[in-house]
mmCIF file of C-alpha atoms and ligand atoms in Angstrom:
data_model
loop_
_atom_site.group_PDB
_atom_site.id
_atom_site.type_symbol
_atom_site.label_atom_id
_atom_site.label_comp_id
_atom_site.label_asym_id
_atom_site.label_seq_id
_atom_site.Cartn_x
_atom_site.Cartn_y
_atom_site.Cartn_z
ATOM 1 C CA UNK A 844 -7.946 -25.985 -3.598
ATOM 2 C CA UNK A 845 -7.991 -22.484 -5.132
ATOM 3 C CA UNK A 846 -4.808 -21.322 -6.865
ATOM 4 C CA UNK A 847 -4.206 -17.588 -6.428
ATOM 5 C CA UNK A 848 -1.583 -15.071 -7.608
ATOM 6 C CA UNK A 849 -1.233 -12.111 -5.273
ATOM 7 C CA UNK A 850 0.249 -9.058 -7.020
ATOM 8 C CA UNK A 851 2.315 -6.201 -5.582
ATOM 9 C CA UNK A 852 4.532 -3.694 -7.319
ATOM 10 C CA UNK A 853 4.870 -0.358 -5.582
ATOM 11 C CA UNK A 854 5.388 0.689 -1.980
ATOM 12 C CA UNK A 855 1.732 1.020 -0.896
ATOM 13 C CA UNK A 856 0.912 -2.385 -2.382
ATOM 14 C CA UNK A 857 3.168 -4.299 -0.010
ATOM 15 C CA UNK A 858 1.200 -3.223 3.076
ATOM 16 C CA UNK A 859 -2.038 -4.213 1.342
ATOM 17 C CA UNK A 860 -1.068 -7.730 0.274
ATOM 18 C CA UNK A 861 0.500 -8.572 3.654
ATOM 19 C CA UNK A 862 -2.744 -9.020 5.655
ATOM 20 C CA UNK A 863 -4.237 -10.971 2.746
ATOM 21 C CA UNK A 864 -1.233 -13.308 2.668
ATOM 22 C CA UNK A 865 -1.376 -13.715 6.450
ATOM 23 C CA UNK A 866 -5.079 -14.556 6.184
ATOM 24 C CA UNK A 867 -4.541 -17.031 3.303
ATOM 25 C CA UNK A 868 -1.964 -18.767 5.522
ATOM 26 C CA UNK A 869 -4.741 -19.713 7.935
ATOM 27 C CA UNK A 870 -6.657 -21.867 5.449
ATOM 28 C CA UNK A 871 -5.538 -24.985 3.609
ATOM 29 C CA UNK A 872 -8.064 -24.379 0.833
ATOM 30 C CA UNK A 873 -5.926 -21.708 -0.824
ATOM 31 C CA UNK A 874 -2.580 -22.155 -2.514
ATOM 32 C CA UNK A 875 -1.049 -18.777 -3.335
ATOM 33 C CA UNK A 876 2.029 -17.254 -4.905
ATOM 34 C CA UNK A 877 3.253 -13.700 -4.374
ATOM 35 C CA UNK A 878 4.428 -11.783 -7.443
ATOM 36 C CA UNK A 879 6.425 -8.546 -7.131
ATOM 37 C CA UNK A 880 6.538 -6.680 -10.436
ATOM 38 C CA UNK A 881 9.574 -4.641 -9.366
ATOM 39 C CA UNK A 882 7.848 -1.325 -10.209
ATOM 40 C CA UNK A 883 9.544 -0.001 -7.064
ATOM 41 C CA UNK A 884 13.060 -1.294 -6.742
ATOM 42 C CA UNK A 885 15.174 0.780 -4.311
ATOM 43 C CA UNK A 886 15.875 -1.115 -1.066
ATOM 44 C CA UNK A 887 14.042 1.624 0.885
ATOM 45 C CA UNK A 888 11.022 1.526 -1.414
ATOM 46 C CA UNK A 889 10.671 -2.242 -1.638
ATOM 47 C CA UNK A 890 12.716 -5.001 0.103
ATOM 48 C CA UNK A 891 12.619 -3.385 3.535
ATOM 49 C CA UNK A 892 8.807 -3.708 3.615
ATOM 50 C CA UNK A 893 8.875 -7.434 3.016
ATOM 51 C CA UNK A 894 11.328 -7.771 5.909
ATOM 52 C CA UNK A 895 8.905 -5.988 8.271
ATOM 53 C CA UNK A 896 5.561 -7.330 7.079
ATOM 54 C CA UNK A 897 5.782 -10.870 8.368
ATOM 55 C CA UNK A 898 5.143 -12.447 4.956
ATOM 56 C CA UNK A 899 7.394 -14.611 2.815
ATOM 57 C CA UNK A 900 9.535 -13.175 0.043
ATOM 58 C CA UNK A 901 7.909 -12.996 -3.397
ATOM 59 C CA UNK A 902 7.812 -16.217 -5.403
ATOM 60 C CA UNK A 903 8.322 -14.158 -8.563
ATOM 61 C CA UNK A 904 10.204 -10.892 -8.995
ATOM 62 C CA UNK A 905 9.900 -9.272 -12.415
ATOM 63 C CA UNK A 906 12.322 -6.361 -12.077
ATOM 64 C CA UNK A 907 10.110 -4.175 -14.269
ATOM 65 C CA UNK A 908 10.759 -0.771 -12.619
ATOM 66 C CA UNK A 909 11.621 2.575 -14.195
ATOM 67 C CA UNK A 910 10.837 3.940 -17.646
ATOM 68 C CA UNK A 911 7.700 5.623 -18.917
ATOM 69 C CA UNK A 912 4.226 4.423 -17.972
ATOM 70 C CA UNK A 913 3.890 2.488 -21.241
ATOM 71 C CA UNK A 914 7.338 0.905 -20.920
ATOM 72 C CA UNK A 915 6.746 -0.106 -17.312
ATOM 73 C CA UNK A 916 3.241 -1.444 -17.998
ATOM 74 C CA UNK A 917 4.391 -3.343 -21.084
ATOM 75 C CA UNK A 918 7.386 -4.928 -19.318
ATOM 76 C CA UNK A 919 5.104 -6.197 -16.563
ATOM 77 C CA UNK A 920 2.473 -7.492 -18.997
ATOM 78 C CA UNK A 921 4.880 -9.497 -21.165
ATOM 79 C CA UNK A 922 6.485 -11.238 -18.199
ATOM 80 C CA UNK A 923 3.269 -11.783 -16.284
ATOM 81 C CA UNK A 924 1.655 -13.422 -19.306
ATOM 82 C CA UNK A 925 4.271 -16.149 -19.464
ATOM 83 C CA UNK A 926 4.058 -16.732 -15.706
ATOM 84 C CA UNK A 927 0.279 -17.146 -15.994
ATOM 85 C CA UNK A 928 0.824 -19.620 -18.873
ATOM 86 C CA UNK A 929 2.872 -21.798 -16.524
ATOM 87 C CA UNK A 930 0.974 -21.259 -13.284
ATOM 88 C CA UNK A 931 -2.606 -21.172 -14.602
ATOM 89 C CA UNK A 932 -4.027 -19.593 -11.422
ATOM 90 C CA UNK A 933 -7.784 -19.663 -10.762
ATOM 91 C CA UNK A 934 -7.732 -16.088 -9.508
ATOM 92 C CA UNK A 935 -5.418 -13.067 -9.709
ATOM 93 C CA UNK A 936 -5.726 -10.646 -6.776
ATOM 94 C CA UNK A 937 -4.620 -7.068 -7.492
ATOM 95 C CA UNK A 938 -4.594 -4.213 -4.974
ATOM 96 C CA UNK A 939 -4.755 -0.431 -5.224
ATOM 97 C CA UNK A 940 -4.256 1.676 -8.317
ATOM 98 C CA UNK A 941 -0.663 1.552 -9.487
ATOM 99 C CA UNK A 942 0.599 0.584 -12.944
ATOM 100 C CA UNK A 943 1.232 -2.980 -11.731
ATOM 101 C CA UNK A 944 -2.467 -3.283 -10.786
ATOM 102 C CA UNK A 945 -3.501 -2.270 -14.288
ATOM 103 C CA UNK A 946 -0.926 -4.419 -16.123
ATOM 104 C CA UNK A 947 -1.668 -7.660 -14.278
ATOM 105 C CA UNK A 948 -5.449 -7.326 -14.346
ATOM 106 C CA UNK A 949 -5.469 -6.874 -18.141
ATOM 107 C CA UNK A 950 -3.183 -9.871 -18.712
ATOM 108 C CA UNK A 951 -5.204 -12.147 -16.425
ATOM 109 C CA UNK A 952 -8.564 -11.163 -17.866
ATOM 110 C CA UNK A 953 -7.418 -11.765 -21.455
ATOM 111 C CA UNK A 954 -6.326 -15.244 -20.395
ATOM 112 C CA UNK A 955 -9.807 -15.865 -18.925
ATOM 113 C CA UNK A 956 -8.455 -15.870 -15.387
ATOM 114 C CA UNK A 957 -10.729 -14.287 -12.789
ATOM 115 C CA UNK A 958 -9.585 -10.969 -11.307
ATOM 116 C CA UNK A 959 -10.320 -9.684 -7.797
ATOM 117 C CA UNK A 960 -9.653 -5.991 -7.163
ATOM 118 C CA UNK A 961 -8.944 -4.974 -3.587
ATOM 119 C CA UNK A 962 -9.695 -1.278 -2.922
ATOM 120 C CA UNK A 963 -12.173 -1.197 -5.821
ATOM 121 C CA UNK A 964 -14.611 1.556 -6.727
ATOM 122 C CA UNK A 965 -12.585 4.575 -5.576
ATOM 123 C CA UNK A 966 -12.852 7.538 -7.959
ATOM 124 C CA UNK A 967 -11.265 10.995 -7.885
ATOM 125 C CA UNK A 968 -12.959 11.808 -11.235
ATOM 126 C CA UNK A 969 -9.653 13.428 -12.172
ATOM 127 C CA UNK A 970 -8.346 11.819 -15.327
ATOM 128 C CA UNK A 971 -5.070 13.725 -15.164
ATOM 129 C CA UNK A 972 -4.077 11.289 -12.389
ATOM 130 C CA UNK A 973 -2.527 8.087 -13.728
ATOM 131 C CA UNK A 974 -4.064 6.235 -10.779
ATOM 132 C CA UNK A 975 -7.602 7.225 -11.834
ATOM 133 C CA UNK A 976 -7.072 5.601 -15.228
ATOM 134 C CA UNK A 977 -5.635 2.514 -13.531
ATOM 135 C CA UNK A 978 -8.640 2.315 -11.189
ATOM 136 C CA UNK A 979 -11.200 2.731 -13.959
ATOM 137 C CA UNK A 980 -9.645 0.171 -16.301
ATOM 138 C CA UNK A 981 -9.048 -2.388 -13.541
ATOM 139 C CA UNK A 982 -12.624 -2.073 -12.280
ATOM 140 C CA UNK A 983 -14.030 -2.295 -15.805
ATOM 141 C CA UNK A 984 -12.704 -5.863 -16.165
ATOM 142 C CA UNK A 985 -12.590 -7.260 -12.619
ATOM 143 C CA UNK A 986 -14.906 -10.032 -11.437
ATOM 144 C CA UNK A 987 -14.801 -9.469 -7.688
ATOM 145 C CA UNK A 988 -14.748 -6.032 -6.074
ATOM 146 C CA UNK A 989 -13.534 -5.577 -2.508
ATOM 147 C CA UNK A 990 -14.544 -2.132 -1.289
ATOM 148 C CA UNK A 991 -13.117 -0.011 1.544
ATOM 149 C CA UNK A 992 -15.768 2.689 1.934
ATOM 150 C CA UNK A 993 -19.418 3.177 1.012
ATOM 151 C CA UNK A 994 -18.738 5.623 -1.839
ATOM 152 C CA UNK A 995 -16.866 2.808 -3.579
ATOM 153 C CA UNK A 996 -20.071 0.760 -3.720
ATOM 154 C CA UNK A 997 -22.038 3.742 -5.003
ATOM 155 C CA UNK A 998 -19.502 4.302 -7.802
ATOM 156 C CA UNK A 999 -19.422 0.652 -8.845
ATOM 157 C CA UNK A 1000 -23.222 0.361 -8.886
ATOM 158 C CA UNK A 1001 -23.433 3.503 -11.033
ATOM 159 C CA UNK A 1002 -21.033 1.834 -13.436
ATOM 160 C CA UNK A 1003 -23.411 -1.129 -13.677
ATOM 161 C CA UNK A 1004 -21.576 -3.742 -11.636
ATOM 162 C CA UNK A 1005 -23.878 -6.460 -10.306
ATOM 163 C CA UNK A 1006 -24.548 -6.291 -6.539
ATOM 164 C CA UNK A 1007 -23.372 -9.883 -6.166
ATOM 165 C CA UNK A 1008 -19.837 -8.953 -7.297
ATOM 166 C CA UNK A 1009 -19.417 -6.041 -4.858
ATOM 167 C CA UNK A 1010 -18.228 -6.775 -1.314
ATOM 168 C CA UNK A 1011 -17.855 -4.086 1.326
ATOM 169 C CA UNK A 1012 -15.097 -5.572 3.469
ATOM 170 C CA UNK A 1013 -13.247 -2.658 5.068
ATOM 171 C CA UNK A 1014 -9.617 -1.836 4.439
ATOM 172 C CA UNK A 1015 -6.605 -4.148 4.332
ATOM 173 C CA UNK A 1016 -4.272 -1.148 4.701
ATOM 174 C CA UNK A 1017 -5.899 -0.495 8.082
ATOM 175 C CA UNK A 1018 -5.612 -4.203 9.014
ATOM 176 C CA UNK A 1019 -1.920 -3.820 8.435
ATOM 177 C CA UNK A 1020 -1.716 -0.557 10.366
ATOM 178 C CA UNK A 1021 -3.118 -2.210 13.492
ATOM 179 C CA UNK A 1022 -0.868 -5.247 13.009
ATOM 180 C CA UNK A 1023 2.275 -3.133 12.788
ATOM 181 C CA UNK A 1024 1.167 -0.744 15.516
ATOM 182 C CA UNK A 1025 0.813 -3.694 17.916
ATOM 183 C CA UNK A 1026 4.249 -4.931 16.865
ATOM 184 C CA UNK A 1027 5.741 -1.483 17.347
ATOM 185 C CA UNK A 1028 4.233 -1.222 20.830
ATOM 186 C CA UNK A 1029 6.264 -4.254 21.902
ATOM 187 C CA UNK A 1030 9.590 -2.882 20.657
ATOM 188 C CA UNK A 1031 11.819 -0.486 22.605
ATOM 189 C CA UNK A 1032 11.658 3.031 21.073
ATOM 190 C CA UNK A 1033 15.459 3.045 20.598
ATOM 191 C CA UNK A 1034 14.969 0.336 17.956
ATOM 192 C CA UNK A 1035 13.978 3.092 15.567
ATOM 193 C CA UNK A 1036 16.264 5.711 14.045
ATOM 194 C CA UNK A 1037 13.307 8.130 13.951
ATOM 195 C CA UNK A 1038 13.103 8.099 17.758
ATOM 196 C CA UNK A 1039 16.139 10.385 17.805
ATOM 197 C CA UNK A 1040 14.164 13.038 15.902
ATOM 198 C CA UNK A 1041 11.299 12.691 18.396
ATOM 199 C CA UNK A 1042 13.693 13.204 21.291
ATOM 200 C CA UNK A 1043 14.819 16.514 19.793
ATOM 201 C CA UNK A 1044 11.372 17.705 18.734
ATOM 202 C CA UNK A 1045 8.470 17.210 21.116
ATOM 203 C CA UNK A 1046 5.981 18.664 18.609
ATOM 204 C CA UNK A 1047 6.461 18.171 14.896
ATOM 205 C CA UNK A 1048 4.680 17.486 11.615
ATOM 206 C CA UNK A 1049 5.389 14.906 8.897
ATOM 207 C CA UNK A 1050 5.411 15.507 5.141
ATOM 208 C CA UNK A 1051 5.116 13.156 2.172
ATOM 209 C CA UNK A 1052 4.925 14.397 -1.401
ATOM 210 C CA UNK A 1053 5.256 12.485 -4.640
ATOM 211 C CA UNK A 1054 2.263 13.113 -6.950
ATOM 212 C CA UNK A 1055 3.365 14.193 -10.433
ATOM 213 C CA UNK A 1056 0.859 17.103 -10.234
ATOM 214 C CA UNK A 1057 2.708 18.472 -7.170
ATOM 215 C CA UNK A 1058 6.320 17.618 -7.852
ATOM 216 C CA UNK A 1059 6.870 17.490 -11.623
ATOM 217 C CA UNK A 1060 6.172 21.178 -12.328
ATOM 218 C CA UNK A 1061 8.805 23.662 -11.115
ATOM 219 C CA UNK A 1062 6.383 26.485 -10.199
ATOM 220 C CA UNK A 1063 4.003 24.222 -8.289
ATOM 221 C CA UNK A 1064 6.818 22.534 -6.397
ATOM 222 C CA UNK A 1065 8.297 25.937 -5.517
ATOM 223 C CA UNK A 1066 4.945 27.137 -4.110
ATOM 224 C CA UNK A 1067 4.440 23.922 -2.131
ATOM 225 C CA UNK A 1068 7.948 23.958 -0.648
ATOM 226 C CA UNK A 1069 7.595 27.652 0.194
ATOM 227 C CA UNK A 1070 4.345 26.926 2.093
ATOM 228 C CA UNK A 1071 5.904 23.994 3.937
ATOM 229 C CA UNK A 1072 8.955 26.115 4.794
ATOM 230 C CA UNK A 1073 6.666 28.761 6.358
ATOM 231 C CA UNK A 1074 4.876 26.138 8.423
ATOM 232 C CA UNK A 1075 8.167 24.610 9.555
ATOM 233 C CA UNK A 1076 9.206 27.891 11.199
ATOM 234 C CA UNK A 1077 6.290 27.389 13.623
ATOM 235 C CA UNK A 1078 6.257 23.588 13.729
ATOM 236 C CA UNK A 1079 9.375 21.638 12.695
ATOM 237 C CA UNK A 1080 8.696 19.207 9.870
ATOM 238 C CA UNK A 1081 10.279 15.907 8.907
ATOM 239 C CA UNK A 1082 10.051 14.908 5.252
ATOM 240 C CA UNK A 1083 11.095 11.446 4.014
ATOM 241 C CA UNK A 1084 11.591 12.096 0.314
ATOM 242 C CA UNK A 1085 10.344 9.892 -2.497
ATOM 243 C CA UNK A 1086 13.026 9.402 -5.225
ATOM 244 C CA UNK A 1087 10.890 11.253 -7.786
ATOM 245 C CA UNK A 1088 10.596 14.306 -5.522
ATOM 246 C CA UNK A 1089 14.282 14.318 -4.563
ATOM 247 C CA UNK A 1090 15.268 14.220 -8.229
ATOM 248 C CA UNK A 1091 12.982 17.173 -9.030
ATOM 249 C CA UNK A 1092 14.135 19.299 -6.079
ATOM 250 C CA UNK A 1093 17.691 18.835 -7.341
ATOM 251 C CA UNK A 1094 16.832 19.487 -11.000
ATOM 252 C CA UNK A 1095 14.851 22.650 -10.201
ATOM 253 C CA UNK A 1096 17.380 23.846 -7.586
ATOM 254 C CA UNK A 1097 14.704 24.211 -4.886
ATOM 255 C CA UNK A 1098 15.940 24.279 -1.286
ATOM 256 C CA UNK A 1099 13.488 23.707 1.595
ATOM 257 C CA UNK A 1100 14.013 25.678 4.853
ATOM 258 C CA UNK A 1101 16.450 24.196 7.350
ATOM 259 C CA UNK A 1102 13.572 23.595 9.755
ATOM 260 C CA UNK A 1103 12.434 20.849 7.388
ATOM 261 C CA UNK A 1104 14.466 17.709 8.053
ATOM 262 C CA UNK A 1105 14.883 15.690 4.871
ATOM 263 C CA UNK A 1106 15.467 11.939 5.068
ATOM 264 C CA UNK A 1107 15.624 9.033 2.644
ATOM 265 C CA UNK A 1108 12.367 7.080 2.284
ATOM 266 C CA UNK A 1109 11.652 5.282 5.551
ATOM 267 C CA UNK A 1110 10.504 1.773 6.289
ATOM 268 C CA UNK A 1111 6.868 1.363 7.362
ATOM 269 C CA UNK A 1112 7.747 0.954 11.048
ATOM 270 C CA UNK A 1113 10.195 3.853 11.093
ATOM 271 C CA UNK A 1114 7.619 6.124 9.499
ATOM 272 C CA UNK A 1115 4.751 4.876 11.690
ATOM 273 C CA UNK A 1116 6.912 5.578 14.745
ATOM 274 C CA UNK A 1117 7.029 9.202 13.552
ATOM 275 C CA UNK A 1118 3.568 10.032 12.264
ATOM 276 C CA UNK A 1119 1.543 8.291 14.988
ATOM 277 C CA UNK A 1120 2.758 10.986 17.422
ATOM 278 C CA UNK A 1121 2.836 13.932 15.025
ATOM 279 C CA UNK A 1122 0.732 17.107 15.301
ATOM 280 C CA UNK A 1123 -0.192 17.000 11.622
ATOM 281 C CA UNK A 1124 0.506 15.061 8.431
ATOM 282 C CA UNK A 1125 0.936 17.150 5.275
ATOM 283 C CA UNK A 1126 0.640 14.805 2.342
ATOM 284 C CA UNK A 1127 -0.518 13.960 -1.170
ATOM 285 C CA UNK A 1128 -0.530 10.227 -0.481
ATOM 286 C CA UNK A 1129 -3.734 8.200 -0.675
ATOM 287 C CA UNK A 1130 -2.857 5.764 2.084
ATOM 288 C CA UNK A 1131 -1.755 8.314 4.669
ATOM 289 C CA UNK A 1132 -5.090 10.161 4.395
ATOM 290 C CA UNK A 1133 -6.734 6.915 5.506
ATOM 291 C CA UNK A 1134 -4.213 5.865 8.112
ATOM 292 C CA UNK A 1135 -4.327 9.269 9.855
ATOM 293 C CA UNK A 1136 -8.127 9.002 9.916
ATOM 294 C CA UNK A 1137 -7.835 5.572 11.563
ATOM 295 C CA UNK A 1138 -5.606 6.959 14.342
ATOM 296 C CA UNK A 1139 -7.291 10.390 14.600
ATOM 297 C CA UNK A 1140 -4.230 12.433 13.555
ATOM 298 C CA UNK A 1141 -5.016 15.719 11.715
ATOM 299 C CA UNK A 1142 -4.180 15.478 8.004
ATOM 300 C CA UNK A 1143 -3.894 18.220 5.388
ATOM 301 C CA UNK A 1144 -3.972 16.814 1.877
ATOM 302 C CA UNK A 1145 -2.189 18.827 -0.792
ATOM 303 C CA UNK A 1146 -4.611 17.851 -3.538
ATOM 304 C CA UNK A 1147 -7.768 19.388 -5.011
ATOM 305 C CA UNK A 1148 -9.720 16.117 -4.821
ATOM 306 C CA UNK A 1149 -9.653 12.737 -3.142
ATOM 307 C CA UNK A 1150 -10.890 9.314 -4.196
ATOM 308 C CA UNK A 1151 -11.217 8.561 -0.449
ATOM 309 C CA UNK A 1152 -13.969 11.019 0.586
ATOM 310 C CA UNK A 1153 -14.746 9.263 3.869
ATOM 311 C CA UNK A 1154 -11.464 10.612 5.277
ATOM 312 C CA UNK A 1155 -12.950 14.115 4.927
ATOM 313 C CA UNK A 1156 -16.608 13.438 5.768
ATOM 314 C CA UNK A 1157 -15.918 11.179 8.752
ATOM 315 C CA UNK A 1158 -12.193 11.392 9.394
ATOM 316 C CA UNK A 1159 -9.551 13.968 10.275
ATOM 317 C CA UNK A 1160 -8.590 14.937 6.721
ATOM 318 C CA UNK A 1161 -9.097 18.223 4.816
ATOM 319 C CA UNK A 1162 -8.201 18.985 1.212
ATOM 320 C CA UNK A 1163 -6.113 22.138 0.869
ATOM 321 C CA UNK A 1164 -4.806 21.826 -2.682
ATOM 322 C CA UNK A 1165 -1.658 23.850 -3.299
ATOM 323 C CA UNK A 1166 -3.024 27.193 -2.067
ATOM 324 C CA UNK A 1167 -0.745 28.624 0.612
ATOM 325 C CA UNK A 1168 -3.627 30.594 2.108
ATOM 326 C CA UNK A 1169 -5.856 27.539 2.552
ATOM 327 C CA UNK A 1170 -2.963 25.544 3.942
ATOM 328 C CA UNK A 1171 -2.058 28.224 6.501
ATOM 329 C CA UNK A 1172 -5.667 28.779 7.660
ATOM 330 C CA UNK A 1173 -6.123 25.062 8.290
ATOM 331 C CA UNK A 1174 -2.692 24.692 9.847
ATOM 332 C CA UNK A 1175 -3.469 27.508 12.319
ATOM 333 C CA UNK A 1176 -6.710 25.734 13.281
ATOM 334 C CA UNK A 1177 -4.780 22.558 14.049
ATOM 335 C CA UNK A 1178 -2.176 24.455 16.069
ATOM 336 C CA UNK A 1179 -4.989 26.128 18.033
ATOM 337 C CA UNK A 1180 -6.338 22.668 18.923
ATOM 338 C CA UNK A 1181 -9.469 23.456 16.962
ATOM 339 C CA UNK A 1182 -9.639 20.404 14.677
ATOM 340 C CA UNK A 1183 -12.340 17.824 14.077
ATOM 341 C CA UNK A 1184 -11.750 14.585 16.003
ATOM 342 C CA UNK A 1185 -13.362 12.383 13.351
ATOM 343 C CA UNK A 1186 -14.617 8.849 13.715
ATOM 344 C CA UNK A 1187 -13.329 5.542 12.472
ATOM 345 C CA UNK A 1188 -15.168 4.489 9.283
ATOM 346 C CA UNK A 1189 -17.306 1.347 9.341
ATOM 347 C CA UNK A 1190 -15.430 -1.948 9.054
ATOM 348 C CA UNK A 1191 -12.008 -0.357 9.492
ATOM 349 C CA UNK A 1192 -11.566 -2.870 12.265
ATOM 350 C CA UNK A 1193 -8.564 -4.921 11.249
ATOM 351 C CA UNK A 1194 -10.635 -7.793 9.818
ATOM 352 C CA UNK A 1195 -10.871 -6.857 6.122
ATOM 353 C CA UNK A 1196 -8.480 -9.557 4.929
ATOM 354 C CA UNK A 1197 -10.464 -12.238 6.775
ATOM 355 C CA UNK A 1198 -13.621 -11.062 4.997
ATOM 356 C CA UNK A 1199 -11.811 -11.182 1.660
ATOM 357 C CA UNK A 1200 -10.636 -14.747 2.282
ATOM 358 C CA UNK A 1201 -14.128 -15.860 3.352
ATOM 359 C CA UNK A 1202 -15.666 -14.279 0.246
ATOM 360 C CA UNK A 1203 -13.131 -15.907 -2.082
ATOM 361 C CA UNK A 1204 -13.728 -19.302 -0.479
ATOM 362 C CA UNK A 1205 -17.491 -18.887 -0.831
ATOM 363 C CA UNK A 1206 -17.463 -17.670 -4.465
HETATM 364 C C1 UD1 B 2604 3.785 4.992 -7.839
HETATM 365 C C2 UD1 B 2604 2.287 4.931 -8.140
HETATM 366 C C3 UD1 B 2604 1.540 5.836 -7.176
HETATM 367 C C4 UD1 B 2604 1.873 5.513 -5.741
HETATM 368 C C5 UD1 B 2604 3.387 5.613 -5.565
HETATM 369 C C6 UD1 B 2604 3.819 5.300 -4.158
HETATM 370 C C7 UD1 B 2604 1.678 4.585 -10.494
HETATM 371 C C8 UD1 B 2604 1.156 5.232 -11.700
HETATM 372 N N1 UD1 B 2604 1.995 5.400 -9.478
HETATM 373 O O1 UD1 B 2604 4.216 6.321 -8.123
HETATM 374 O O2 UD1 B 2604 0.147 5.644 -7.354
HETATM 375 O O3 UD1 B 2604 1.233 6.430 -4.876
HETATM 376 O O4 UD1 B 2604 3.991 4.675 -6.470
HETATM 377 O O5 UD1 B 2604 5.178 5.574 -3.978
HETATM 378 O O6 UD1 B 2604 1.780 3.377 -10.457
HETATM 379 N N2 UD1 B 2604 11.979 5.509 -8.323
HETATM 380 C C9 UD1 B 2604 13.193 5.097 -7.810
HETATM 381 N N3 UD1 B 2604 13.200 4.003 -7.007
HETATM 382 C C10 UD1 B 2604 12.103 3.290 -6.713
HETATM 383 C C11 UD1 B 2604 10.877 3.711 -7.241
HETATM 384 C C12 UD1 B 2604 10.824 4.820 -8.043
HETATM 385 O O7 UD1 B 2604 14.229 5.701 -8.052
HETATM 386 O O8 UD1 B 2604 12.198 2.301 -5.983
HETATM 387 C C13 UD1 B 2604 11.932 6.720 -9.188
HETATM 388 C C14 UD1 B 2604 12.273 6.401 -10.613
HETATM 389 O O9 UD1 B 2604 12.882 7.518 -11.166
HETATM 390 C C15 UD1 B 2604 10.913 6.227 -11.237
HETATM 391 C C16 UD1 B 2604 10.131 7.306 -10.506
HETATM 392 O O10 UD1 B 2604 10.668 7.278 -9.174
HETATM 393 O O11 UD1 B 2604 10.927 6.367 -12.616
HETATM 394 C C17 UD1 B 2604 8.669 7.092 -10.454
HETATM 395 O O12 UD1 B 2604 8.357 5.775 -10.031
HETATM 396 P P1 UD1 B 2604 6.989 5.084 -10.495
HETATM 397 O O13 UD1 B 2604 6.886 3.714 -9.925
HETATM 398 O O14 UD1 B 2604 6.822 5.220 -11.965
HETATM 399 O O15 UD1 B 2604 5.884 6.019 -9.871
HETATM 400 P P2 UD1 B 2604 5.746 6.641 -8.408
HETATM 401 O O16 UD1 B 2604 5.881 8.109 -8.538
HETATM 402 O O17 UD1 B 2604 6.599 5.943 -7.428
#
């Protein structure tokens, strides 16, 4: 019997641990506990996902949200250390690149507990991004690397990781996308609040924006909102706002055009119900770049770089940064129906979590 702690803390983590938990449920050789660090804590950023994901509630909830990066990371580390003292897991599984990923991998490794990193090897090579630091530190001490795209393997090998520790398994986020898409297909459209928006707007785009580099600086946020407002006069946009972005729009007194519909953060299913039928996704999220590639929806990423290059080389994604000109040129191409169709990357087939479970059982 292998004893595992499965860690989640922020919104994109919940979708990534769900397929792993569902896969662990199918074997009696793994005993696992789910730990939620509480990095994200609003109902709409956290609890609602557990309700939809078909996994049990966390066994531990640390309530370590808010504060600066150091405060948040430290709060998680102190509490996680004492839980590991009691639980003594054989393996800690961390996903993604958030502060919770970093905090829990460091604690486990110092206690000589093996660490598996899911979504390992991704690099934006942009050290101004907190996530890049989290990725680099987590990968520098992990024992098992589960990789979503080929470039991840290249990066890890360059950093000297032994071949035997690197496993190209595909993407658990995409496993979850297919799982929830199938579920959604069986539910009447009226189940979702977002269906009302779709009834009023036959063609529309979706927006998500929360990166500090886009939303923490007044001038940058003004430029970005101005560009989105221009687009929305041609194609109506719906924008579920992250708490960080909402706070900054209010503080800076920036008002998006009325053709941009602002909503609170949405549950996974509510948001999927919207973006799966959208004309374009305008985003700075990591996950949405990949999910739009999986479903062939055009995506314009408001960043200068991406740690997920396969979404550009094989998928439907383009990087436009914060330049209005670049954004408009690419937007016009999409509106003209002149966009690349892309292909689904290798192993993005809904079976990544099964491969992870098999690898853990064999290692
Ligand atoms: C975090 C991740 C980011 C991920 C994003 C997804 C890090 C460094 N960043 O960014 O990689 O893409 O989650 O959303 O781990 N807040 C609330 N309620 C919440 C959550 C956040 O009000 O439930 C507000 C708080 O003011 C908080 C701020 O948002 O201080 C930022 O939250 P934080 O978890 O530090 O980072 P995110 O910007 O959410």
